[in-house]
Amino acid sequence: MAVDQVTPDTHARQLAGLDALELGGGTRSRLAPRIWGRVWPMALAAGMVLAIWQGVVWAGFWPDYVFAGPTDVVPVLADRLTSGEYWEAIGVTMRRAVSGFAVSVLAGLVIGALVSRVRVLRAAFGSLITGLQTMPSIAWFPLAILLFGLTESAITFVVILGAVPSIANGLIGGVDYTPPILLRAGHVLGFRRLQLYRHVILPASLPSFLAGLKQGWAFAWRSLMAGELVVIIAHQSSLGERLYYDRELADSAGLLATMIIILVIGIGVDLLFETADNSLRRRWGLQQVRN
C-alpha cells in the first residue's frame, strides 16, 4: 500500500522534471555574466573596426579632410552629443521612424492577414507584395515628391512602402507554416474564423511575424535615411539633413560622426528585436541550453 501511495507522487515529480526540460526550464545564468558575454564580443569587434579604420587612414589613400580618422571623429562626435540642436535632429528622425513603422505594422498586419487567408487575394497580390519588397526604396521618391512635394509626407510615404511588404510577407509565411494539428485542435475547441485566427494562427505565426517586423524595420530605417537625404525640409533638422550638409561642406569628421550615430541606433533597435525573439524562444521552450 505504501508503494502504491508513493508511486504517483514520484511519477508526478518525474513528469514535472521532464516538462521543465522540454519548456526550457532550469536556473538562469546570473545577469552580470550574461551582460559580459554580450558586451565583450561587441567591444572586440568595435576595437577591430577602429584599428582597421586607423590603419586605412595611416595608409594615406585619401587626405584627412576626405576620410578622417578616429582621433578626429571622436571629438566631433562628443561635441555634437553635447549639443541640444543635434539631439533635436535625432528626435526628429526617431519620430519619423517610429510613426512610419507603426503605420507600416498596422498596414502589414491587415494585408498579411487578408492575403494569407483569402485564396483569391493570394493569387492576385501575393507576387505583387514580394515584388514591392524587392523594389529599391529610392525609386519611390520621384513619385512621392510629385504626390506630396518636399514635405514630411513624402518621406513617410516611402518609409511605409519600404516596410509594409516585409511585414506582410512575414505574417503570410507564418500562417502558411502553421501546423495542421493546431488548426484541427482549434476546430475541435469550437474556434471559427476570427477566433481561430486570434487564438491559434496568430500565436503560431509569431516567430515568422517577428522576423518580418525586424526586416520591415530595416527597410523602414534605410528608406528614412534615403528620404532625409533627398527631401530637405526647412526648419526641421534631422540626421539625414546633417549628412547632406556635412557632405556639402566636405566635413568628413562630422559626416562619419553622424554615420556612427545612425549605426548605433540601428544596433540598439536590433538588440530590442533580439530580446523579443529570445523571450519568445524561452516561452516556447526553444532557448538553447548553454554551458
Backbone as numpy.savetxt, mean C-alpha at the origin, in Angstrom:
# Nx Ny Nz CAx CAy CAz Cx Cy Cz
-13.28 -46.57 36.56 -14.11 -45.37 36.56 -13.24 -44.12 36.56
-12.13 -44.17 37.34 -11.23 -43.01 37.40 -10.63 -42.72 36.05
-10.28 -43.83 35.35 -9.69 -43.65 34.01 -10.70 -43.01 33.08
-11.96 -43.49 33.17 -13.00 -42.94 32.30 -13.22 -41.46 32.56
-13.03 -41.01 33.82 -13.26 -39.61 34.12 -12.10 -38.73 33.67
-10.90 -39.29 33.70 -9.73 -38.48 33.36 -9.56 -38.37 31.85
-9.91 -39.42 31.14 -9.65 -39.47 29.69 -10.26 -38.31 28.92
-11.54 -37.97 29.13 -12.09 -36.82 28.38 -11.33 -35.53 28.62
-10.92 -35.27 29.88 -10.17 -34.06 30.16 -8.82 -34.08 29.46
-8.19 -35.24 29.47 -6.89 -35.36 28.79 -7.04 -35.11 27.31
-8.07 -35.73 26.71 -8.32 -35.51 25.28 -8.62 -34.05 24.99
-9.36 -33.39 25.87 -9.68 -31.99 25.66 -8.42 -31.13 25.67
-7.50 -31.42 26.60 -6.26 -30.65 26.64 -5.42 -30.90 25.40
-5.39 -32.15 24.95 -4.63 -32.46 23.74 -5.20 -31.75 22.52
-6.52 -31.76 22.39 -7.15 -31.07 21.27 -6.93 -29.57 21.34
-6.96 -29.01 22.56 -6.71 -27.58 22.71 -5.30 -27.23 22.27
-4.35 -28.12 22.63 -2.98 -27.88 22.19 -2.84 -27.94 20.69
-3.51 -28.91 20.07 -3.46 -29.01 18.61 -4.10 -27.79 17.96
-5.22 -27.32 18.52 -5.86 -26.12 17.98 -4.94 -24.91 18.09
-4.22 -24.83 19.21 -3.30 -23.70 19.37 -2.20 -23.73 18.32
-1.70 -24.95 18.04 -0.67 -25.07 17.00 -1.24 -24.71 15.64
-2.43 -25.17 15.35 -3.04 -24.93 14.05 -3.35 -23.46 13.84
-3.74 -22.77 14.88 -4.13 -21.37 14.77 -2.98 -20.41 15.02
-1.76 -20.94 15.01 -0.62 -20.05 15.18 -0.47 -19.56 16.59
-0.94 -20.35 17.58 -0.85 -19.92 18.96 0.55 -20.07 19.49
0.71 -19.85 20.78 2.01 -19.94 21.38 2.45 -18.58 21.87
3.55 -18.61 22.58 4.05 -17.35 23.12 4.66 -16.51 22.03
4.37 -15.23 22.09 4.94 -14.30 21.12 6.29 -13.81 21.62
7.14 -13.54 20.68 8.44 -13.01 21.06 8.28 -11.63 21.66
9.25 -11.24 22.47 9.20 -9.95 23.12 9.29 -8.83 22.10
8.79 -7.65 22.50 8.68 -6.54 21.56 10.04 -6.03 21.10
10.96 -5.86 22.05 12.27 -5.28 21.71 13.03 -6.13 20.68
13.15 -7.46 20.85 13.83 -8.24 19.81 13.14 -8.19 18.46
11.80 -8.12 18.47 11.09 -8.05 17.19 11.39 -6.74 16.48
11.38 -5.63 17.26 11.69 -4.34 16.65 13.12 -4.32 16.13
14.05 -4.84 16.93 15.45 -4.87 16.51 15.62 -5.74 15.26
14.87 -6.84 15.20 14.95 -7.71 14.03 14.47 -7.04 12.76
13.61 -6.04 12.89 13.16 -5.29 11.72 14.06 -4.11 11.41
14.61 -3.49 12.49 15.35 -2.24 12.29 16.73 -2.49 11.69
17.45 -3.52 12.19 18.84 -3.63 11.76 18.99 -3.98 10.28
18.12 -4.82 9.67 18.27 -5.01 8.22 18.01 -3.73 7.43
17.02 -2.94 7.86 16.74 -1.69 7.17 17.89 -0.70 7.35
18.46 -0.64 8.57 19.60 0.24 8.80 20.80 -0.19 7.97
21.00 -1.50 7.86 22.11 -2.01 7.04 21.92 -1.64 5.58
20.68 -1.80 5.09 20.39 -1.44 3.69 20.61 0.05 3.45
20.15 0.89 4.42 20.34 2.33 4.28 21.83 2.68 4.27
22.61 2.02 5.13 24.05 2.27 5.14 24.71 1.89 3.84
24.29 0.76 3.25 24.86 0.34 1.97 24.51 1.33 0.86
23.26 1.82 0.88 22.85 2.79 -0.15 23.65 4.07 -0.01
23.83 4.55 1.23 24.61 5.76 1.46 26.05 5.58 1.00
26.62 4.41 1.26 28.00 4.15 0.85 28.13 4.15 -0.67
27.19 3.49 -1.34 27.23 3.45 -2.81 27.01 4.85 -3.38
26.07 5.57 -2.78 25.78 6.95 -3.21 27.03 7.82 -3.11
27.70 7.77 -1.94 28.90 8.57 -1.76 30.01 8.12 -2.70
30.10 6.81 -2.95 31.11 6.30 -3.88 30.90 6.84 -5.29
29.63 6.91 -5.73 29.34 7.47 -7.05 29.72 8.94 -7.11
29.46 9.68 -6.02 29.83 11.10 -5.98 31.35 11.26 -6.05
32.08 10.45 -5.30 33.54 10.53 -5.33 34.10 10.15 -6.70
33.38 9.27 -7.42 33.86 8.87 -8.74 33.86 10.04 -9.73
33.06 11.06 -9.45 33.09 12.28 -10.25 32.42 12.18 -11.61
31.40 11.32 -11.73 30.70 11.23 -13.01 29.94 12.52 -13.33
29.41 13.18 -12.29 28.69 14.43 -12.46 29.21 15.45 -11.46
29.10 16.72 -11.78 29.49 17.75 -10.81 28.53 17.77 -9.62
28.97 18.37 -8.53 28.18 18.36 -7.29 26.83 19.04 -7.45
26.76 20.08 -8.29 25.49 20.79 -8.42 24.47 19.98 -9.23
24.93 18.92 -9.92 24.03 18.04 -10.66 23.65 16.82 -9.80
24.62 16.25 -9.11 24.36 15.08 -8.28 25.07 15.28 -6.95
24.31 15.82 -5.99 24.90 16.12 -4.67 25.09 14.84 -3.87
26.05 14.88 -2.97 26.33 13.73 -2.11 25.57 13.79 -0.81
25.64 12.72 -0.01 24.93 12.68 1.27 25.32 13.83 2.21
26.59 14.21 2.20 27.03 15.27 3.10 26.40 16.63 2.75
25.98 16.78 1.49 25.30 18.01 1.09 23.79 17.91 1.28
23.24 16.72 1.08 21.79 16.54 1.11 21.26 16.52 2.54
21.97 15.85 3.45 21.47 15.71 4.83 21.25 17.06 5.50
22.18 18.04 5.43 21.88 19.35 6.04 20.67 20.04 5.42
20.52 19.92 4.09 19.36 20.53 3.44 18.08 19.86 3.91
18.11 18.54 4.03 16.94 17.81 4.50 16.58 18.22 5.93
17.58 18.32 6.80 17.32 18.72 8.18 16.76 20.14 8.24
17.29 21.02 7.40 16.81 22.40 7.38 15.35 22.47 6.91
15.01 21.68 5.91 13.64 21.72 5.39 12.66 21.13 6.39
13.08 20.11 7.11 12.18 19.49 8.08 11.91 20.38 9.29
12.69 21.42 9.44 12.42 22.38 10.51 11.60 23.57 10.01
11.20 23.53 8.75 10.43 24.63 8.15 8.95 24.29 8.15
8.14 25.21 8.66 6.70 25.00 8.65 6.13 24.95 7.25
6.71 25.68 6.34 6.24 25.68 4.95 6.42 24.32 4.31
7.53 23.65 4.63 7.78 22.33 4.06 6.80 21.30 4.61
6.50 21.40 5.90 5.51 20.49 6.48 4.12 20.76 5.90
3.86 22.00 5.54 2.59 22.31 4.88 2.52 21.62 3.52
3.65 21.61 2.80 3.70 20.91 1.51 3.46 19.42 1.69
4.07 18.83 2.72 3.84 17.41 3.00 2.37 17.16 3.33
1.78 18.06 4.11 0.37 17.91 4.48 -0.55 17.97 3.28
-0.29 18.87 2.34 -1.11 18.97 1.13 -1.02 17.68 0.32
0.20 17.17 0.16 0.38 15.93 -0.61 -0.31 14.77 0.06
-0.19 14.64 1.39 -0.81 13.52 2.09 -2.33 13.63 2.07
-2.84 14.87 2.14 -4.30 15.04 2.06 -4.81 14.56 0.71
-4.13 14.93 -0.35 -4.54 14.48 -1.68 -4.43 12.96 -1.80
-3.36 12.40 -1.23 -3.18 10.96 -1.32 -4.27 10.21 -0.57
-4.56 10.62 0.66 -5.54 9.91 1.48 -6.94 10.05 0.90
-7.32 11.26 0.48 -8.67 11.46 -0.05 -8.84 10.71 -1.38
-7.85 10.79 -2.25 -7.94 10.07 -3.52 -7.98 8.56 -3.33
-7.17 8.07 -2.39 -7.15 6.62 -2.15 -8.44 6.15 -1.50
-9.02 6.96 -0.62 -10.28 6.59 0.02 -11.39 6.44 -1.02
-11.48 7.40 -1.93 -12.48 7.30 -3.01 -12.20 6.08 -3.88
-10.92 5.81 -4.12 -10.54 4.66 -4.95 -10.96 3.34 -4.30
-10.82 3.27 -2.97 -11.20 2.04 -2.27 -12.71 1.81 -2.39
-13.49 2.85 -2.19 -14.94 2.70 -2.31 -15.33 2.29 -3.73
-14.76 2.98 -4.72 -15.09 2.65 -6.11 -14.61 1.26 -6.48
-13.40 0.90 -6.07 -12.87 -0.42 -6.38 -13.66 -1.53 -5.72
-14.13 -1.28 -4.49 -14.93 -2.28 -3.79 -16.26 -2.52 -4.50
-16.92 -1.45 -4.92 -18.20 -1.59 -5.61 -18.02 -2.27 -6.96
-17.04 -1.80 -7.73 -16.82 -2.38 -9.06 -16.39 -3.83 -8.95
-15.47 -4.12 -8.04 -15.02 -5.50 -7.87 -16.12 -6.43 -7.43
-16.99 -5.95 -6.51 -18.09 -6.79 -6.05 -19.07 -7.09 -7.16
-19.38 -6.10 -7.98 -20.34 -6.31 -9.06 -19.76 -7.21 -10.15
-18.55 -6.91 -10.58 -17.95 -7.67 -11.68 -17.68 -9.11 -11.27
-17.31 -9.32 -10.01 -16.97 -10.68 -9.58 -18.19 -11.58 -9.47
-19.39 -11.01 -9.30 -20.57 -11.84 -9.07 -21.58 -11.81 -10.20
-21.47 -10.85 -11.11 -22.41 -10.76 -12.23 -21.69 -11.19 -13.50
-22.11 -12.30 -14.08 -21.38 -12.90 -15.19 -21.34 -11.99 -16.41
-22.41 -11.27 -16.66 -22.44 -10.39 -17.83 -21.43 -9.26 -17.66
-21.37 -8.68 -16.46 -20.41 -7.62 -16.20 -18.98 -8.13 -16.28
-18.75 -9.36 -15.83 -17.41 -9.93 -15.94 -16.98 -10.03 -17.40
-17.89 -10.51 -18.25 -17.57 -10.64 -19.66 -17.36 -9.29 -20.32
-18.12 -8.28 -19.87 -18.05 -6.97 -20.50 -16.86 -6.15 -20.02
-16.57 -6.19 -18.72 -15.61 -5.25 -18.15 -14.37 -5.89 -17.54
-14.32 -7.22 -17.47 -13.17 -7.87 -16.83 -11.85 -7.51 -17.49
-11.78 -7.65 -18.80 -10.54 -7.32 -19.52 -10.26 -5.83 -19.51
-11.33 -5.02 -19.53 -11.15 -3.57 -19.52 -10.49 -3.11 -18.23
-10.88 -3.69 -17.11 -10.28 -3.32 -15.83 -8.79 -3.64 -15.83
-8.43 -4.82 -16.34 -7.02 -5.19 -16.41 -6.26 -4.26 -17.36
-6.89 -3.89 -18.47 -6.26 -2.96 -19.40 -6.01 -1.60 -18.78
-6.99 -1.12 -18.00 -6.81 0.16 -17.32 -5.70 0.08 -16.28
-5.55 -1.08 -15.66 -4.51 -1.25 -14.65 -3.12 -1.14 -15.27
-2.95 -1.59 -16.50 -1.64 -1.56 -17.15 -1.36 -0.22 -17.84
-2.33 0.66 -17.91 -2.14 1.93 -18.60 -1.35 2.90 -17.72
-0.30 3.52 -18.24 0.49 4.47 -17.44 -0.36 5.66 -16.99
-0.21 6.04 -15.75 -1.02 7.13 -15.19 -0.77 8.45 -15.91
0.47 8.67 -16.33 0.80 9.94 -16.97 0.01 10.13 -18.27
-0.44 9.03 -18.88 -1.20 9.14 -20.12 -2.57 9.75 -19.90
-3.06 9.74 -18.66 -4.38 10.31 -18.37 -4.34 11.82 -18.19
-3.18 12.40 -17.98 -3.14 13.82 -17.62 -3.58 14.77 -18.73
-3.25 14.53 -20.00 -3.80 15.43 -21.02 -5.32 15.49 -21.00
-5.98 14.32 -20.84 -7.44 14.32 -20.75 -7.90 14.99 -19.47
-7.23 14.71 -18.36 -7.63 15.30 -17.07 -7.54 16.82 -17.11
-6.49 17.34 -17.75 -6.33 18.79 -17.82 -7.38 19.40 -18.74
-7.72 18.70 -19.82 -8.80 19.19 -20.68 -10.13 19.23 -19.94
-10.38 18.20 -19.11 -11.66 18.11 -18.41 -11.75 19.09 -17.24
-10.67 19.19 -16.46 -10.74 19.93 -15.20 -9.81 21.14 -15.14
-8.96 21.30 -16.16 -8.01 22.39 -16.12 -6.88 22.08 -15.15
-6.06 23.10 -14.87 -4.94 22.92 -13.93 -5.46 23.09 -12.51
-6.23 22.11 -12.07 -6.84 22.15 -10.74 -6.54 20.86 -9.98
-6.89 20.88 -8.71 -6.68 19.68 -7.89 -7.57 18.53 -8.35
-8.71 18.84 -8.96 -9.60 17.79 -9.46 -8.92 16.96 -10.54
-8.06 17.58 -11.34 -7.34 16.83 -12.37 -6.40 15.81 -11.74
-5.74 16.21 -10.66 -4.84 15.29 -9.96 -5.64 14.14 -9.34
-6.72 14.48 -8.66 -7.54 13.45 -8.02 -8.11 12.47 -9.04
-8.53 12.99 -10.19 -9.07 12.16 -11.26 -8.06 11.08 -11.68
-6.80 11.48 -11.86 -5.78 10.52 -12.29 -5.41 9.56 -11.16
-5.39 10.06 -9.93 -5.09 9.18 -8.79 -6.13 8.07 -8.69
-7.40 8.42 -8.85 -8.47 7.42 -8.76 -8.37 6.42 -9.91
-8.15 6.91 -11.12 -8.02 5.99 -12.26 -6.81 5.09 -12.12
-5.77 5.57 -11.44 -4.60 4.73 -11.25 -4.80 3.64 -10.22
-5.61 3.90 -9.19 -5.74 2.97 -8.07 -6.91 2.00 -8.20
-8.04 2.46 -8.76 -9.26 1.65 -8.76 -9.09 0.29 -9.45
-8.47 0.20 -10.63 -8.37 -1.12 -11.27 -7.64 -2.16 -10.42
-6.56 -1.76 -9.74 -5.82 -2.72 -8.91 -6.66 -3.18 -7.73
-7.39 -2.25 -7.11 -8.23 -2.62 -5.97 -9.36 -3.54 -6.42
-9.99 -3.20 -7.54 -11.08 -4.04 -8.05 -10.57 -5.42 -8.42
-9.43 -5.50 -9.09 -8.88 -6.80 -9.48 -8.48 -7.63 -8.27
-8.02 -6.96 -7.19 -7.70 -7.70 -5.97 -8.93 -8.38 -5.39
-10.05 -7.67 -5.37 -11.29 -8.26 -4.86 -11.80 -9.34 -5.79
-11.73 -9.10 -7.09 -12.20 -10.10 -8.06 -11.40 -11.39 -7.92
-10.08 -11.26 -7.80 -9.25 -12.45 -7.62 -9.56 -13.18 -6.34
-9.82 -12.45 -5.25 -10.17 -13.10 -4.00 -11.49 -13.84 -4.08
-12.47 -13.25 -4.74 -13.77 -13.91 -4.90 -13.63 -15.16 -5.76
-12.82 -15.07 -6.82 -12.65 -16.23 -7.71 -12.04 -17.42 -6.98
-11.19 -17.16 -5.99 -10.50 -18.25 -5.29 -11.12 -18.56 -3.93
-12.35 -18.13 -3.72 -13.05 -18.53 -2.50 -13.33 -20.03 -2.55
-12.91 -20.80 -1.55 -13.12 -22.25 -1.58 -14.61 -22.60 -1.70
-14.98 -23.50 -2.60 -16.39 -23.87 -2.77 -17.02 -24.43 -1.50
-16.19 -25.06 -0.66 -16.75 -25.64 0.57 -17.30 -24.54 1.48
-16.66 -23.35 1.44 -17.17 -22.24 2.25 -18.51 -21.74 1.71
-18.63 -21.72 0.38 -19.90 -21.30 -0.22 -21.02 -22.29 0.13
-20.70 -23.58 0.09 -21.71 -24.58 0.45 -22.10 -24.46 1.92
-21.10 -24.20 2.78 -21.40 -24.03 4.20 -22.29 -22.81 4.41
-22.04 -21.75 3.66 -22.88 -20.56 3.77 -24.31 -20.83 3.36
-24.48 -21.61 2.28 -25.84 -21.96 1.84 -26.54 -22.82 2.89
-25.78 -23.73 3.50 -26.37 -24.58 4.54 -26.85 -23.74 5.72
-26.09 -22.69 6.04 -26.46 -21.81 7.15 -27.61 -20.87 6.79
-28.04 -20.90 5.54 -29.18 -20.08 5.13 -28.81 -18.72 4.57
-27.49 -18.48 4.28 -27.08 -17.20 3.72 -27.47 -17.12 2.25
-27.98 -15.98 1.85 -28.35 -15.76 0.47 -27.85 -14.39 0.02
-27.29 -14.33 -1.14 -26.87 -13.10 -1.81 -26.03 -12.19 -0.91
-26.63 -11.10 -0.41 -25.85 -10.13 0.35 -25.27 -10.74 1.63
-26.06 -11.57 2.30 -25.55 -12.22 3.51 -24.38 -13.14 3.19
-24.49 -13.89 2.10 -23.41 -14.77 1.69 -22.16 -13.96 1.36
-22.36 -12.85 0.69 -21.22 -12.00 0.32 -20.57 -11.40 1.56
-21.40 -10.94 2.48 -20.87 -10.26 3.66 -20.18 -11.21 4.61
-20.78 -12.37 4.86 -20.29 -13.25 5.91 -19.34 -14.34 5.41
-19.32 -14.62 4.12 -18.49 -15.71 3.61 -17.48 -15.22 2.58
-17.98 -14.61 1.51 -17.11 -14.29 0.38 -16.11 -13.19 0.72
-16.58 -12.09 1.30 -15.67 -10.99 1.62 -14.58 -11.40 2.62
-14.92 -12.09 3.73 -13.84 -12.53 4.63 -12.85 -13.47 3.95
-13.34 -14.36 3.08 -12.44 -15.27 2.39 -11.57 -14.54 1.38
-12.04 -13.38 0.90 -11.30 -12.62 -0.11 -10.31 -11.64 0.48
-10.26 -11.53 1.80 -9.45 -10.50 2.43 -7.97 -10.53 2.03
-7.30 -11.69 1.99 -5.87 -11.66 1.62 -5.64 -11.06 0.24
-6.41 -11.49 -0.74 -6.25 -10.96 -2.09 -6.66 -9.50 -2.15
-7.73 -9.15 -1.44 -8.18 -7.76 -1.43 -7.14 -6.85 -0.79
-6.50 -7.33 0.28 -5.46 -6.54 0.93 -4.27 -6.33 -0.01
-3.93 -7.38 -0.77 -2.86 -7.23 -1.76 -3.25 -6.21 -2.83
-4.53 -6.22 -3.23 -5.01 -5.24 -4.19 -4.96 -3.83 -3.63
-5.28 -3.68 -2.35 -5.20 -2.36 -1.72 -3.76 -1.85 -1.70
-2.84 -2.74 -1.39 -1.43 -2.34 -1.35 -0.95 -1.91 -2.74
-1.29 -2.69 -3.74 -0.91 -2.32 -5.10 -1.62 -1.05 -5.55
-2.90 -0.91 -5.16 -3.64 0.29 -5.50 -3.01 1.53 -4.89
-2.54 1.43 -3.63 -1.86 2.56 -3.01 -0.59 2.92 -3.79
0.16 1.90 -4.21 1.38 2.18 -4.96 1.07 2.95 -6.24
0.03 2.53 -6.97 -0.36 3.23 -8.19 -0.86 4.64 -7.86
-1.63 4.78 -6.78 -2.15 6.09 -6.40 -1.01 7.04 -6.04
-0.02 6.56 -5.31 1.10 7.39 -4.88 1.93 7.85 -6.09
2.19 6.93 -7.01 2.95 7.30 -8.20 2.16 8.27 -9.08
0.86 8.04 -9.19 0.02 8.95 -9.98 0.00 10.34 -9.36
-0.04 10.40 -8.04 -0.07 11.68 -7.35 1.23 12.45 -7.59
2.36 11.76 -7.48 3.64 12.44 -7.70 3.73 12.95 -9.13
3.29 12.15 -10.09 3.29 12.61 -11.48 2.36 13.81 -11.65
1.20 13.76 -11.00 0.24 14.84 -11.11 0.76 16.14 -10.53
1.43 16.06 -9.39 1.94 17.28 -8.77 3.10 17.88 -9.55
3.79 17.06 -10.34 4.83 17.59 -11.21 4.25 18.28 -12.44
3.12 17.75 -12.93 2.51 18.28 -14.15 1.59 19.44 -13.85
0.78 19.31 -12.80 -0.23 20.32 -12.46 0.27 21.13 -11.28
0.78 22.30 -11.56 1.27 23.21 -10.52 0.15 24.20 -10.19
-0.35 24.13 -8.95 -1.45 24.98 -8.52 -0.90 26.11 -7.66
-1.28 27.32 -7.99 -0.79 28.49 -7.25 -1.24 28.45 -5.80
-0.33 28.85 -4.92 -0.61 28.98 -3.48 -0.93 27.63 -2.83
-0.52 26.54 -3.46 -0.68 25.21 -2.85 0.63 24.46 -3.01
1.52 24.67 -2.06 2.81 23.99 -2.10 2.62 22.50 -1.83
3.38 21.67 -2.52 3.30 20.22 -2.36 4.68 19.62 -2.63
4.81 18.35 -2.34 6.10 17.70 -2.58 6.43 17.67 -4.07
5.44 17.41 -4.91 5.67 17.42 -6.34 6.09 18.79 -6.84
5.47 19.84 -6.30 5.84 21.21 -6.68 7.28 21.49 -6.25
7.67 21.00 -5.07 9.05 21.18 -4.61 10.03 20.51 -5.56
9.70 19.31 -6.02 10.55 18.63 -7.00 10.69 19.46 -8.28
9.57 20.01 -8.72 9.56 20.79 -9.96 10.48 22.01 -9.85
10.34 22.78 -8.78 11.14 24.00 -8.65 12.60 23.69 -8.32
12.86 22.61 -7.59 14.26 22.21 -7.35 14.94 21.85 -8.67
14.21 21.20 -9.54 14.78 20.88 -10.85 15.02 22.15 -11.66
14.04 23.06 -11.65 14.18 24.30 -12.42 15.35 25.15 -11.93
15.62 25.11 -10.63 16.70 25.90 -10.04 18.02 25.13 -9.97
18.02 23.91 -10.52 19.22 23.05 -10.49 19.73 22.86 -9.06
18.79 22.73 -8.13 19.12 22.50 -6.72 19.13 20.99 -6.48
20.26 20.37 -6.76 20.33 18.92 -6.65 20.13 18.44 -5.21
20.73 19.15 -4.25 20.59 18.74 -2.85 19.13 18.81 -2.40
18.44 19.89 -2.76 17.03 20.01 -2.40 16.17 18.97 -3.10
16.48 18.69 -4.36 15.74 17.68 -5.11 15.86 16.31 -4.47
17.08 15.93 -4.12 17.30 14.62 -3.51 16.71 14.56 -2.11
16.72 15.68 -1.39 16.13 15.71 -0.05 14.63 15.43 -0.13
13.95 16.06 -1.09 12.52 15.83 -1.25 12.24 14.40 -1.71
13.09 13.85 -2.58 12.93 12.46 -3.01 13.06 11.50 -1.82
13.94 11.82 -0.89 14.09 10.98 0.31 12.80 11.01 1.13
12.21 12.19 1.28 10.94 12.29 2.02 9.86 11.44 1.35
9.76 11.52 0.02 8.77 10.73 -0.71 9.01 9.24 -0.51
10.28 8.84 -0.53 10.63 7.43 -0.31 10.26 6.99 1.09
10.56 7.81 2.09 10.27 7.45 3.49 8.76 7.31 3.70
7.98 8.20 3.11 6.51 8.09 3.23 6.04 6.78 2.60
6.58 6.44 1.43 6.20 5.18 0.78 6.54 3.97 1.63
7.73 3.99 2.26 8.13 2.88 3.12 7.22 2.79 4.34
6.88 3.95 4.91 6.01 3.96 6.08 4.64 3.36 5.79
4.06 3.74 4.66 2.75 3.18 4.29 2.86 1.68 4.03
3.96 1.27 3.39 4.16 -0.16 3.14 4.23 -0.93 4.46
4.86 -0.36 5.48 4.92 -1.01 6.78 3.53 -1.15 7.41
2.67 -0.15 7.18 1.30 -0.26 7.67 0.56 -1.42 7.00
0.72 -1.54 5.69 0.09 -2.67 5.00 0.68 -3.99 5.47
1.98 -4.02 5.72 2.61 -5.25 6.20 2.08 -5.63 7.57
1.87 -4.63 8.43 1.31 -4.90 9.75 -0.10 -5.48 9.64
-0.91 -4.90 8.75 -2.26 -5.43 8.54 -2.21 -6.86 8.00
-1.28 -7.12 7.08 -1.15 -8.46 6.52 -0.73 -9.47 7.58
0.24 -9.09 8.41 0.68 -9.99 9.48 -0.43 -10.26 10.48
-1.23 -9.23 10.78 -2.36 -9.41 11.69 -3.37 -10.40 11.11
-3.62 -10.27 9.80 -4.55 -11.19 9.15 -4.00 -12.62 9.15
-2.71 -12.75 8.92 -2.09 -14.08 8.94 -2.18 -14.73 10.31
-1.92 -13.94 11.35 -2.04 -14.49 12.70 -3.47 -14.92 13.00
-4.42 -14.12 12.54 -5.83 -14.45 12.80 -6.23 -15.73 12.10
-5.65 -15.97 10.92 -5.99 -17.17 10.16 -5.06 -18.35 10.45
-4.10 -18.14 11.38 -3.18 -19.22 11.70 -2.16 -19.49 10.63
-1.80 -18.45 9.84 -0.84 -18.63 8.75 0.51 -18.02 9.06
0.66 -17.43 10.26 1.92 -16.82 10.62 2.95 -17.92 10.84
4.09 -17.80 10.18 5.11 -18.82 10.30 5.79 -18.70 11.67
6.07 -19.84 12.26 6.76 -19.88 13.54 8.24 -19.76 13.29
8.87 -18.75 13.91 10.30 -18.51 13.71 11.06 -18.81 14.98
12.17 -19.43 14.79 13.00 -19.77 15.95 13.78 -18.54 16.39
